[in-house]
Each structure stands twice: as C-alpha cells, then as structure tokens.
Amino acid sequence: MLHLNLRRRFLIITIFLLSSLGMSCQVIAQNKPPLRVGFSMALTGPLAANGKAALLSMEIWREDTNKKGGVIGRQVEFVYYDDQSNPSLVPGLYTKLLDSDKVDVVVSPYGTNLISPAMPLIMQRNLVFLTLFGVDVNAKFNYPGYFQMMPNGKNPTVGISSGFFDAAMTAKEKPKTVAFIGGDAEFQAVTIEGAREVAKKYNLKVVYDKSYPPNTTDFTPVLRAIQATNPDIIYVASYPGETPGLVRAANEIGLKATVFGGTMIGCGFASVKKQLGPLLNGLLCFELYVPEKTVKFEGIESFLKIYQSRAEKEGVDALGFYLPPYAYAQMQILGQAIEKVGSIDNKKLIDYIHNTKFTTVVGDVKFATNGEWEVGRPLYVQYKGIKGNDIEQFRKPGPAVIISPAELKSGDLITSYQEAKNK
C-alpha cells in the first residue's frame, strides 16, 4: 500500500511539473516581442478599392495566424501607411518603416507602379520582398529577393495573355486574323507587347493595332474602326475604368468576331459584374479565381467565406475573386518561410523561398529564378448564361466557365462571339 501511495505521489508531482513547464512556455511565448510586418497600401486614390480589399485579406491572415500562436512564437503586428496610390510617396514610407518604425520584414504595396519605386531601397538593404500584382517589375532590377504574387509564369508579359490565345485557337473555325486595342498606359502597352508575341506563334495576321487615350469614355468609334477590318480575334487590354465602356460599346454596335475579350481588368470585380450582368455573356476574359468545380485550392473556400462575410461592412469588393486570395497567399508564404527558417534572417528567407514549393489558398506556388511563378496559370473564362444583375449568381459554378489553362478547364469555348452571347 505504501509503495502504491509513493507511485501516486510521484505521478501527481510529475503532472504538476509538466503543467508548470507548459504554462511557463506560454508565458515566454506571450512575452516575446511582436513580429512587425511593414508595408504601404493604396487606401485612397484610384487604387484604393483594391488596396482596401488587399488589406482586409492580410488582416484575416494575421488574425488566423495569431489565433494559432503567431509566427516563431511571436504575435504578428502590421505597421502600414496609406501611399495614396502615389508612387512618389513610396520610397519615403518604406524608409520610415525601416528606420523609424524598425519593422522586422516588409511586403510590397499593390500594383506595378507602386512596387517599382520601392525596389532600390529594398535592394540596397538586401531584403526579402514579396510583391503584390506587379507586371514584370524585376525585369529591370534582376533582384534575387523579389517574389511576385501574380500567376503569369516566368515571362509575365507573354504569360498574362497566352491563355487567351490558347483558348481562342480551340475554335472550330481556326482564327487567322487578330486586332489589338488597349489604353495608352504602361500596363496595357506591356500586355499587348506580349500578346503580339503569342499571336505570332499562332501565325495570326494583325489587321488592327492601336491604342486609345486613357480618358476615353466613348468606345463606339474605336470598336467600329476595328469592326471595319473584320478580325477573327479581338484582343483588348484595359483597366477597370475602361472595361465597362468597351463591353457596352460592343453590345451597342453588335460587334462581330470569332472571339472577343482579353486582359480586360475589371471583369473579375463584383461591381463590374453587377453593372454589366448579361452584357458579359460571350466574352473570353482574364480572371484570377472563379468558383468552378475544377478549382480546388486548399483553403480558398473557407477564406472567401470569411472575406465575404466582412466585405460589405468594410466597403470592399463583395466577391473577392480578383485580388484578395493572392494578398492572403502572399502572407501565407511569408509566414511559412519565417516559421521554417526559424528567424527573420533575410538572406536565409530568400534562399528558402527560392527552393520551396508553397501550399496556399491560390494553389501550389513555386518561384522561378527571376521571382515570377515557375508555372503560370491565369484563368481565361467565357461568360455564359448570365441573367440580370444579381451578384449572387456569380458565387456558384456556371456563369464563368474556365477555358484555359487546360488542367482547370470546366467547359468548351463557344464561337462566334455573337452566338456565344445567346447561349
């Protein structure tokens, strides 16, 4: 009996000591300084709608991560400033983040024109730099610490449009001619430059290739001029403010082509979907996420459920299909890298990110040597069967059928554009 009592006492003491040790570890973890992530974001100005959506997505990641204990035992804290969509403010803001705020790591602002001005400072300090939606920014810097969150492949100027032509060339009557049109701005110019290369690969004859001024509001004359050349394919590169006007003009003049669409930024936004409704039918357009059954990225549906539940209150894009999953995935990659490296040593982080395939809410991501995605996969979808302007229909499979890439294909291309509008 005495022997049994001794064993019980020993067990009780052991449990007590282990519990105390666990509590001590929790206290130590709680006492660690926060992991401070610095960045600027467009919260006002022309890029604010996307900047606010990106910030909400990043905050969702931060909250998720902190509930699980943080990163390397440290709670994550954001330090950020409004860059007002103004590239000239970016260098000063990042200098402040690094020198005054003493943040541990930085990530980029949103968009090509805001990322580029930060690059010299980032390079000077040899920092890891995960960036959000820049088109081929690193082509002029060749910086090994640059990593881009946009799925355009190793050669982004070509990769962003190649899926459109891959899809268009599946038409029963093989297209032979192409017309190019886009705004007179850097993004559109770079995108069409790459599209020309892809068209050349398919031996397409260019019958129209012009740009329109950025302040254009009436696109009817532009599309009439294109129609006069009778192209099989009409490829458009447009900003969100231009896209609705182009689609409306196409419907007004009864535009005829085998395939009409392109890298028409804005089609992925809830506000544009709601505004255009059935006018989208027949278009072959660039998207970054649609809820088709072939898209089964780990965690994407649960992320969007949380995002959408907060979107209206935050005044951001109601669907969150375009930018938000990539902003969340950007932070997933940074967090996973710091956790695995076990520190914020920027050189080690750069090496680790280069050599690792990451699982994220936008699928597996592996970076090429230039910091772009090793394998690109921008989606090109054809809109079909859209009725009315109710945004709820876009939350389900069907209205945006994936035509390219082949591994995510959920339906076949319907041609011509006029016939596809009525399907």
CSV table of C-alpha atoms in Angstrom, one decimal:
chain,number,residue,atom,x,y,z
A,1,MET,CA,0.0,0.0,0.0
A,2,LEU,CA,2.9,2.3,0.8
A,3,HIS,CA,4.5,1.6,-2.5
A,4,LEU,CA,1.3,2.4,-4.3
A,5,ASN,CA,0.9,5.8,-2.5
A,6,LEU,CA,4.5,6.7,-3.4
A,7,ARG,CA,3.8,6.0,-7.1
A,8,ARG,CA,0.6,8.1,-6.9
A,9,ARG,CA,2.6,11.0,-5.3
A,10,PHE,CA,5.3,10.7,-8.0
A,11,LEU,CA,2.7,10.8,-10.7
A,12,ILE,CA,0.9,13.9,-9.2
A,13,ILE,CA,4.3,15.7,-8.9
A,14,THR,CA,5.2,14.8,-12.4
A,15,ILE,CA,1.9,16.1,-13.8
A,16,PHE,CA,2.3,19.3,-11.8
A,17,LEU,CA,5.8,19.9,-13.1
A,18,LEU,CA,4.8,19.3,-16.7
A,19,SER,CA,1.8,21.6,-16.3
A,20,SER,CA,4.0,24.3,-14.8
A,21,LEU,CA,6.5,23.9,-17.6
A,22,GLY,CA,3.8,24.3,-20.2
A,23,MET,CA,2.5,27.4,-18.5
A,24,SER,CA,6.0,28.8,-18.4
A,25,CYS,CA,6.4,28.2,-22.2
A,26,GLN,CA,3.1,30.0,-22.9
A,27,VAL,CA,4.2,33.0,-20.8
A,28,ILE,CA,7.6,33.1,-22.5
A,29,ALA,CA,5.8,33.0,-25.9
A,30,GLN,CA,3.4,35.7,-24.9
A,31,ASN,CA,6.4,37.8,-23.7
A,32,LYS,CA,8.2,37.7,-27.0
A,33,PRO,CA,8.1,40.9,-29.0
A,34,PRO,CA,5.6,41.0,-31.9
A,35,LEU,CA,6.7,40.2,-35.4
A,36,ARG,CA,6.3,43.5,-37.1
A,37,VAL,CA,5.4,43.5,-40.8
A,38,GLY,CA,5.6,46.8,-42.6
A,39,PHE,CA,4.1,48.0,-45.9
A,40,SER,CA,2.3,50.8,-47.7
A,41,MET,CA,-1.1,50.3,-49.3
A,42,ALA,CA,-3.3,52.3,-51.5
A,43,LEU,CA,-6.1,53.3,-49.1
A,44,THR,CA,-7.0,56.4,-51.0
A,45,GLY,CA,-6.6,57.5,-54.6
A,46,PRO,CA,-7.5,55.5,-57.8
A,47,LEU,CA,-6.2,52.1,-56.5
A,48,ALA,CA,-7.9,52.3,-53.1
A,49,ALA,CA,-10.7,49.8,-53.9
A,50,ASN,CA,-8.1,47.1,-54.5
A,51,GLY,CA,-5.8,48.3,-51.8
A,52,LYS,CA,-8.5,48.1,-49.1
A,53,ALA,CA,-9.5,44.6,-50.3
A,54,ALA,CA,-5.9,43.5,-50.1
A,55,LEU,CA,-5.6,45.0,-46.5
A,56,LEU,CA,-8.7,43.1,-45.3
A,57,SER,CA,-7.3,39.9,-46.7
A,58,MET,CA,-4.0,40.4,-45.0
A,59,GLU,CA,-5.7,41.2,-41.7
A,60,ILE,CA,-7.7,37.9,-42.0
A,61,TRP,CA,-4.4,36.1,-42.3
A,62,ARG,CA,-2.9,38.0,-39.4
A,63,GLU,CA,-5.9,37.1,-37.2
A,64,ASP,CA,-5.9,33.4,-38.3
A,65,THR,CA,-2.1,33.2,-37.6
A,66,ASN,CA,-2.2,34.9,-34.2
A,67,LYS,CA,-5.0,32.6,-33.0
A,68,LYS,CA,-2.7,29.7,-33.8
A,69,GLY,CA,0.2,31.2,-31.8
A,70,GLY,CA,1.7,33.6,-34.3
A,71,VAL,CA,4.9,33.0,-36.3
A,72,ILE,CA,8.0,31.6,-34.5
A,73,GLY,CA,6.1,32.1,-31.3
A,74,ARG,CA,5.6,35.8,-31.9
A,75,GLN,CA,2.2,37.6,-32.5
A,76,VAL,CA,2.1,39.3,-35.9
A,77,GLU,CA,1.6,43.1,-35.9
A,78,PHE,CA,1.1,45.2,-39.0
A,79,VAL,CA,2.6,48.7,-39.4
A,80,TYR,CA,1.3,50.3,-42.6
A,81,TYR,CA,0.7,53.7,-44.2
A,82,ASP,CA,-1.5,55.0,-47.0
A,83,ASP,CA,0.6,55.6,-50.1
A,84,GLN,CA,-2.5,57.4,-51.7
A,85,SER,CA,-1.9,55.4,-54.9
A,86,ASN,CA,1.1,57.8,-55.4
A,87,PRO,CA,4.4,56.2,-56.5
A,88,SER,CA,6.4,59.3,-55.3
A,89,LEU,CA,5.4,58.6,-51.7
A,90,VAL,CA,6.6,55.0,-51.6
A,91,PRO,CA,10.4,55.5,-51.0
A,92,GLY,CA,9.8,57.8,-48.1
A,93,LEU,CA,7.2,55.5,-46.5
A,94,TYR,CA,9.5,52.4,-46.7
A,95,THR,CA,12.4,54.4,-45.3
A,96,LYS,CA,10.2,55.4,-42.4
A,97,LEU,CA,9.1,51.8,-41.9
A,98,LEU,CA,12.7,50.5,-41.8
A,99,ASP,CA,14.5,53.3,-40.0
A,100,SER,CA,11.9,54.8,-37.6
A,101,ASP,CA,9.4,52.0,-37.1
A,102,LYS,CA,12.1,49.3,-37.1
A,103,VAL,CA,9.8,46.7,-38.7
A,104,ASP,CA,11.1,43.2,-38.9
A,105,VAL,CA,10.1,42.5,-42.5
A,106,VAL,CA,8.4,44.3,-45.3
A,107,VAL,CA,6.0,43.4,-48.1
A,108,SER,CA,5.0,45.5,-51.1
A,109,PRO,CA,2.4,48.0,-52.0
A,110,TYR,CA,-0.3,47.0,-54.5
A,111,GLY,CA,0.5,47.3,-58.2
A,112,THR,CA,3.3,47.7,-60.7
A,113,ASN,CA,3.6,51.5,-60.4
A,114,LEU,CA,3.9,51.4,-56.6
A,115,ILE,CA,6.2,48.4,-56.4
A,116,SER,CA,8.9,49.8,-58.7
A,117,PRO,CA,9.8,52.9,-56.6
A,118,ALA,CA,10.4,50.7,-53.5
A,119,MET,CA,12.8,48.4,-55.3
A,120,PRO,CA,16.1,50.5,-55.0
A,121,LEU,CA,15.7,50.7,-51.2
A,122,ILE,CA,14.9,47.0,-50.8
A,123,MET,CA,17.9,46.1,-52.9
A,124,GLN,CA,20.2,48.4,-51.1
A,125,ARG,CA,19.3,46.6,-47.8
A,126,ASN,CA,19.2,43.1,-49.2
A,127,LEU,CA,15.6,42.5,-48.0
A,128,VAL,CA,13.2,39.7,-49.0
A,129,PHE,CA,10.3,41.3,-50.9
A,130,LEU,CA,7.1,39.6,-51.6
A,131,THR,CA,5.2,41.7,-54.0
A,132,LEU,CA,1.5,42.0,-55.0
A,133,PHE,CA,0.4,42.3,-58.6
A,134,GLY,CA,3.4,43.8,-60.4
A,135,VAL,CA,3.8,43.0,-64.1
A,136,ASP,CA,7.4,42.1,-64.9
A,137,VAL,CA,8.9,44.6,-62.4
A,138,ASN,CA,12.0,42.6,-61.8
A,139,ALA,CA,13.0,42.6,-65.5
A,140,LYS,CA,14.9,45.8,-65.0
A,141,PHE,CA,16.2,45.0,-61.5
A,142,ASN,CA,17.2,41.3,-61.6
A,143,TYR,CA,17.0,41.2,-57.8
A,144,PRO,CA,17.1,37.8,-56.2
A,145,GLY,CA,15.0,38.8,-53.2
A,146,TYR,CA,12.0,39.7,-55.3
A,147,PHE,CA,9.0,37.3,-55.4
A,148,GLN,CA,5.8,38.1,-57.3
A,149,MET,CA,2.2,37.1,-56.3
A,150,MET,CA,0.6,37.0,-59.7
A,151,PRO,CA,0.3,33.8,-61.7
A,152,ASN,CA,1.7,34.8,-65.1
A,153,GLY,CA,4.7,32.5,-65.3
A,154,LYS,CA,8.4,33.0,-65.9
A,155,ASN,CA,7.8,35.5,-68.7
A,156,PRO,CA,4.8,37.6,-67.4
A,157,THR,CA,4.5,39.9,-70.4
A,158,VAL,CA,3.7,36.8,-72.5
A,159,GLY,CA,2.2,34.7,-69.8
A,160,ILE,CA,-0.6,37.1,-69.0
A,161,SER,CA,-2.1,36.8,-72.5
A,162,SER,CA,-1.1,33.3,-73.7
A,163,GLY,CA,-4.1,31.6,-72.1
A,164,PHE,CA,-6.4,33.8,-74.1
A,165,PHE,CA,-4.9,32.8,-77.4
A,166,ASP,CA,-4.6,29.1,-76.4
A,167,ALA,CA,-8.3,29.2,-75.7
A,168,ALA,CA,-9.2,31.2,-78.8
A,169,MET,CA,-7.4,28.8,-81.1
A,170,THR,CA,-9.6,25.9,-79.9
A,171,ALA,CA,-12.4,27.4,-82.1
A,172,LYS,CA,-13.8,25.0,-84.7
A,173,GLU,CA,-13.0,27.5,-87.5
A,174,LYS,CA,-9.4,28.4,-86.8
A,175,PRO,CA,-8.9,32.1,-86.5
A,176,LYS,CA,-6.5,33.7,-88.9
A,177,THR,CA,-6.5,37.4,-88.1
A,178,VAL,CA,-6.3,39.5,-84.9
A,179,ALA,CA,-6.9,43.1,-83.8
A,180,PHE,CA,-5.2,44.6,-80.8
A,181,ILE,CA,-6.6,47.5,-78.8
A,182,GLY,CA,-5.7,49.0,-75.4
A,183,GLY,CA,-5.4,52.2,-73.4
A,184,ASP,CA,-2.3,54.3,-73.8
A,185,ALA,CA,-0.7,53.4,-70.5
A,186,GLU,CA,2.2,51.1,-69.3
A,187,PHE,CA,0.2,48.1,-68.2
A,188,GLN,CA,-1.8,47.9,-71.5
A,189,ALA,CA,1.3,48.5,-73.6
A,190,VAL,CA,3.3,45.8,-71.9
A,191,THR,CA,0.4,43.4,-72.1
A,192,ILE,CA,-0.2,43.9,-75.8
A,193,GLU,CA,3.5,43.7,-76.5
A,194,GLY,CA,3.4,40.2,-75.1
A,195,ALA,CA,0.2,39.3,-76.9
A,196,ARG,CA,1.8,40.2,-80.2
A,197,GLU,CA,4.5,37.5,-79.5
A,198,VAL,CA,1.8,34.9,-78.8
A,199,ALA,CA,-0.2,35.9,-81.9
A,200,LYS,CA,3.0,35.5,-83.9
A,201,LYS,CA,3.4,31.9,-82.5
A,202,TYR,CA,0.0,31.1,-83.9
A,203,ASN,CA,0.7,32.8,-87.3
A,204,LEU,CA,-2.1,35.2,-86.8
A,205,LYS,CA,-2.2,38.2,-89.2
A,206,VAL,CA,-2.5,41.6,-87.4
A,207,VAL,CA,-5.2,43.7,-89.1
A,208,TYR,CA,-5.5,46.4,-86.4
A,209,ASP,CA,-3.1,47.6,-83.6
A,210,LYS,CA,-3.8,50.9,-82.0
A,211,SER,CA,-4.3,52.5,-78.6
A,212,TYR,CA,-6.8,54.9,-77.2
A,213,PRO,CA,-6.3,57.8,-74.8
A,214,PRO,CA,-6.6,56.9,-71.1
A,215,ASN,CA,-9.5,59.4,-70.6
A,216,THR,CA,-11.7,57.8,-73.4
A,217,THR,CA,-15.3,57.4,-72.4
A,218,ASP,CA,-17.0,56.7,-75.8
A,219,PHE,CA,-15.6,53.5,-77.2
A,220,THR,CA,-18.1,53.2,-80.1
A,221,PRO,CA,-15.8,54.8,-82.7
A,222,VAL,CA,-12.9,52.6,-81.6
A,223,LEU,CA,-14.8,49.4,-82.0
A,224,ARG,CA,-16.4,50.5,-85.3
A,225,ALA,CA,-12.9,51.1,-86.6
A,226,ILE,CA,-11.9,47.6,-85.5
A,227,GLN,CA,-15.0,46.0,-87.0
A,228,ALA,CA,-14.2,47.5,-90.4
A,229,THR,CA,-11.1,45.3,-90.5
A,230,ASN,CA,-13.2,42.2,-90.0
A,231,PRO,CA,-10.8,40.4,-87.5
A,232,ASP,CA,-11.4,36.9,-86.3
A,233,ILE,CA,-10.0,37.7,-82.8
A,234,ILE,CA,-10.3,41.0,-81.0
A,235,TYR,CA,-7.8,41.2,-78.1
A,236,VAL,CA,-8.3,44.0,-75.6
A,237,ALA,CA,-6.1,45.2,-72.7
A,238,SER,CA,-8.0,47.5,-70.5
A,239,TYR,CA,-8.1,49.0,-67.0
A,240,PRO,CA,-11.2,48.6,-64.8
A,241,GLY,CA,-12.5,52.1,-65.6
A,242,GLU,CA,-12.4,51.4,-69.3
A,243,THR,CA,-13.7,47.8,-69.4
A,244,PRO,CA,-17.4,48.5,-68.9
A,245,GLY,CA,-17.4,51.1,-71.7
A,246,LEU,CA,-15.8,48.7,-74.1
A,247,VAL,CA,-18.3,46.0,-73.3
A,248,ARG,CA,-21.3,48.3,-73.6
A,249,ALA,CA,-20.0,49.6,-77.0
A,250,ALA,CA,-19.5,46.1,-78.3
A,251,ASN,CA,-23.1,45.3,-77.4
A,252,GLU,CA,-24.4,48.6,-78.9
A,253,ILE,CA,-22.8,48.1,-82.3
A,254,GLY,CA,-23.4,44.3,-82.5
A,255,LEU,CA,-19.7,43.6,-82.7
A,256,LYS,CA,-18.9,40.5,-84.8
A,257,ALA,CA,-15.8,38.3,-84.2
A,258,THR,CA,-15.0,34.7,-83.6
A,259,VAL,CA,-13.6,35.6,-80.2
A,260,PHE,CA,-13.8,38.9,-78.3
A,261,GLY,CA,-12.2,39.7,-75.0
A,262,GLY,CA,-8.7,39.7,-73.5
A,263,THR,CA,-6.9,41.0,-70.4
A,264,MET,CA,-9.9,43.2,-69.5
A,265,ILE,CA,-9.1,44.1,-65.9
A,266,GLY,CA,-12.3,44.7,-64.1
A,267,CYS,CA,-14.4,41.7,-65.3
A,268,GLY,CA,-13.2,40.0,-62.1
A,269,PHE,CA,-14.6,42.7,-59.8
A,270,ALA,CA,-18.0,42.3,-58.2
A,271,SER,CA,-19.0,45.9,-59.1
A,272,VAL,CA,-18.3,45.4,-62.8
A,273,LYS,CA,-20.1,42.0,-62.8
A,274,LYS,CA,-23.1,43.6,-61.2
A,275,GLN,CA,-23.0,46.6,-63.5
A,276,LEU,CA,-22.8,44.7,-66.8
A,277,GLY,CA,-24.7,41.5,-65.9
A,278,PRO,CA,-25.8,39.7,-69.1
A,279,LEU,CA,-23.7,42.1,-71.3
A,280,LEU,CA,-20.7,39.9,-70.2
A,281,ASN,CA,-22.1,36.8,-72.0
A,282,GLY,CA,-19.8,35.6,-74.7
A,283,LEU,CA,-16.7,37.4,-73.6
A,284,LEU,CA,-13.5,35.5,-73.2
A,285,CYS,CA,-11.8,37.3,-70.3
A,286,PHE,CA,-9.0,37.2,-67.7
A,287,GLU,CA,-9.9,36.2,-64.2
A,288,LEU,CA,-7.9,35.0,-61.2
A,289,TYR,CA,-10.5,32.9,-59.4
A,290,VAL,CA,-14.0,31.7,-60.2
A,291,PRO,CA,-15.9,29.1,-58.2
A,292,GLU,CA,-15.8,26.3,-60.9
A,293,LYS,CA,-15.7,22.7,-59.7
A,294,THR,CA,-12.2,22.2,-61.3
A,295,VAL,CA,-10.7,24.8,-58.9
A,296,LYS,CA,-9.9,23.0,-55.6
A,297,PHE,CA,-7.2,25.1,-54.0
A,298,GLU,CA,-6.7,24.2,-50.3
A,299,GLY,CA,-8.4,26.7,-48.0
A,300,ILE,CA,-9.8,29.0,-50.8
A,301,GLU,CA,-13.5,28.4,-50.0
A,302,SER,CA,-13.1,29.0,-46.2
A,303,PHE,CA,-11.0,32.1,-46.8
A,304,LEU,CA,-13.6,33.6,-49.2
A,305,LYS,CA,-16.4,32.7,-46.7
A,306,ILE,CA,-14.7,34.8,-44.1
A,307,TYR,CA,-13.8,37.6,-46.5
A,308,GLN,CA,-17.3,37.9,-48.0
A,309,SER,CA,-18.9,37.9,-44.6
A,310,ARG,CA,-16.9,41.1,-43.8
A,311,ALA,CA,-16.7,42.7,-47.2
A,312,GLU,CA,-19.9,44.8,-47.1
A,313,LYS,CA,-19.1,46.3,-43.7
A,314,GLU,CA,-15.5,47.1,-44.8
A,315,GLY,CA,-16.8,48.6,-48.1
A,316,VAL,CA,-14.7,46.4,-50.4
A,317,ASP,CA,-15.3,44.1,-53.3
A,318,ALA,CA,-18.2,41.8,-52.4
A,319,LEU,CA,-16.9,38.6,-54.1
A,320,GLY,CA,-13.1,38.9,-53.5
A,321,PHE,CA,-12.2,36.8,-56.5
A,322,TYR,CA,-9.6,39.1,-58.1
A,323,LEU,CA,-7.0,40.3,-55.6
A,324,PRO,CA,-7.9,39.1,-52.1
A,325,PRO,CA,-6.8,35.4,-52.3
A,326,TYR,CA,-3.4,36.5,-53.6
A,327,ALA,CA,-3.0,39.0,-50.8
A,328,TYR,CA,-3.8,36.3,-48.3
A,329,ALA,CA,-1.4,33.8,-50.1
A,330,GLN,CA,1.4,36.4,-50.1
A,331,MET,CA,1.2,36.5,-46.3
A,332,GLN,CA,0.9,32.7,-46.1
A,333,ILE,CA,4.2,32.3,-47.9
A,334,LEU,CA,6.0,34.9,-45.8
A,335,GLY,CA,4.7,33.3,-42.6
A,336,GLN,CA,5.6,29.7,-43.7
A,337,ALA,CA,9.1,30.8,-44.7
A,338,ILE,CA,9.8,32.6,-41.4
A,339,GLU,CA,8.5,29.6,-39.5
A,340,LYS,CA,10.7,27.1,-41.3
A,341,VAL,CA,13.8,29.3,-41.3
A,342,GLY,CA,13.2,30.0,-37.6
A,343,SER,CA,14.2,33.6,-37.9
A,344,ILE,CA,13.9,36.9,-39.9
A,345,ASP,CA,17.3,36.5,-41.4
A,346,ASN,CA,16.6,37.9,-44.9
A,347,LYS,CA,19.3,36.0,-46.7
A,348,LYS,CA,18.1,32.7,-45.3
A,349,LEU,CA,14.5,33.7,-46.2
A,350,ILE,CA,15.4,34.5,-49.8
A,351,ASP,CA,17.2,31.2,-50.2
A,352,TYR,CA,14.4,29.2,-48.6
A,353,ILE,CA,11.6,30.8,-50.7
A,354,HIS,CA,13.6,30.2,-53.9
A,355,ASN,CA,13.9,26.5,-53.0
A,356,THR,CA,10.4,25.7,-51.7
A,357,LYS,CA,7.0,24.9,-53.2
A,358,PHE,CA,4.3,26.6,-51.0
A,359,THR,CA,0.8,25.4,-50.5
A,360,THR,CA,-1.6,28.4,-50.4
A,361,VAL,CA,-5.2,29.3,-51.0
A,362,VAL,CA,-4.3,30.0,-54.6
A,363,GLY,CA,-2.8,26.6,-55.1
A,364,ASP,CA,0.9,25.4,-55.1
A,365,VAL,CA,3.3,28.2,-55.7
A,366,LYS,CA,6.9,27.7,-56.8
A,367,PHE,CA,9.0,30.7,-57.8
A,368,ALA,CA,11.3,30.8,-60.8
A,369,THR,CA,14.8,32.3,-60.5
A,370,ASN,CA,13.5,35.8,-61.5
A,371,GLY,CA,10.9,35.7,-58.8
A,372,GLU,CA,7.9,35.1,-61.1
A,373,TRP,CA,5.9,31.9,-60.9
A,374,GLU,CA,7.6,28.8,-62.2
A,375,VAL,CA,4.3,27.7,-63.8
A,376,GLY,CA,1.8,30.4,-64.8
A,377,ARG,CA,-2.0,29.8,-64.7
A,378,PRO,CA,-4.0,33.0,-65.2
A,379,LEU,CA,-7.6,31.9,-65.9
A,380,TYR,CA,-9.4,32.7,-69.2
A,381,VAL,CA,-13.1,32.2,-68.8
A,382,GLN,CA,-16.1,32.6,-71.1
A,383,TYR,CA,-19.2,34.1,-69.5
A,384,LYS,CA,-22.3,32.2,-70.2
A,385,GLY,CA,-26.0,32.2,-69.2
A,386,ILE,CA,-25.8,35.3,-67.0
A,387,LYS,CA,-29.3,36.6,-66.3
A,388,GLY,CA,-30.0,40.0,-64.7
A,389,ASN,CA,-27.6,41.9,-62.5
A,390,ASP,CA,-27.8,39.8,-59.3
A,391,ILE,CA,-24.3,39.2,-58.0
A,392,GLU,CA,-25.4,36.1,-56.2
A,393,GLN,CA,-25.3,34.1,-59.4
A,394,PHE,CA,-21.5,34.5,-59.6
A,395,ARG,CA,-21.0,32.8,-56.3
A,396,LYS,CA,-21.8,29.4,-57.9
A,397,PRO,CA,-20.4,27.4,-60.8
A,398,GLY,CA,-21.7,28.2,-64.3
A,399,PRO,CA,-21.5,31.9,-65.2
A,400,ALA,CA,-17.7,31.9,-65.7
A,401,VAL,CA,-16.6,28.7,-67.5
A,402,ILE,CA,-12.8,28.1,-67.5
A,403,ILE,CA,-11.5,27.6,-71.0
A,404,SER,CA,-7.7,27.9,-70.1
A,405,PRO,CA,-5.5,26.6,-68.6
A,406,ALA,CA,-6.3,23.0,-69.7
A,407,GLU,CA,-5.7,21.5,-66.3
A,408,LEU,CA,-8.5,23.6,-64.8
A,409,LYS,CA,-10.8,23.6,-67.8
A,410,SER,CA,-14.5,23.4,-66.9
A,411,GLY,CA,-16.1,23.8,-70.4
A,412,ASP,CA,-15.6,24.4,-74.1
A,413,LEU,CA,-15.4,27.7,-75.9
A,414,ILE,CA,-18.5,28.7,-77.8
A,415,THR,CA,-18.0,30.7,-81.0
A,416,SER,CA,-18.7,33.0,-82.6
A,417,TYR,CA,-18.9,35.9,-80.1
A,418,GLN,CA,-22.5,36.7,-81.2
A,419,GLU,CA,-23.6,33.1,-81.0
A,420,ALA,CA,-22.0,32.7,-77.5
A,421,LYS,CA,-23.9,35.8,-76.3
A,422,ASN,CA,-27.2,34.0,-76.7
A,423,LYS,CA,-26.2,30.7,-75.0
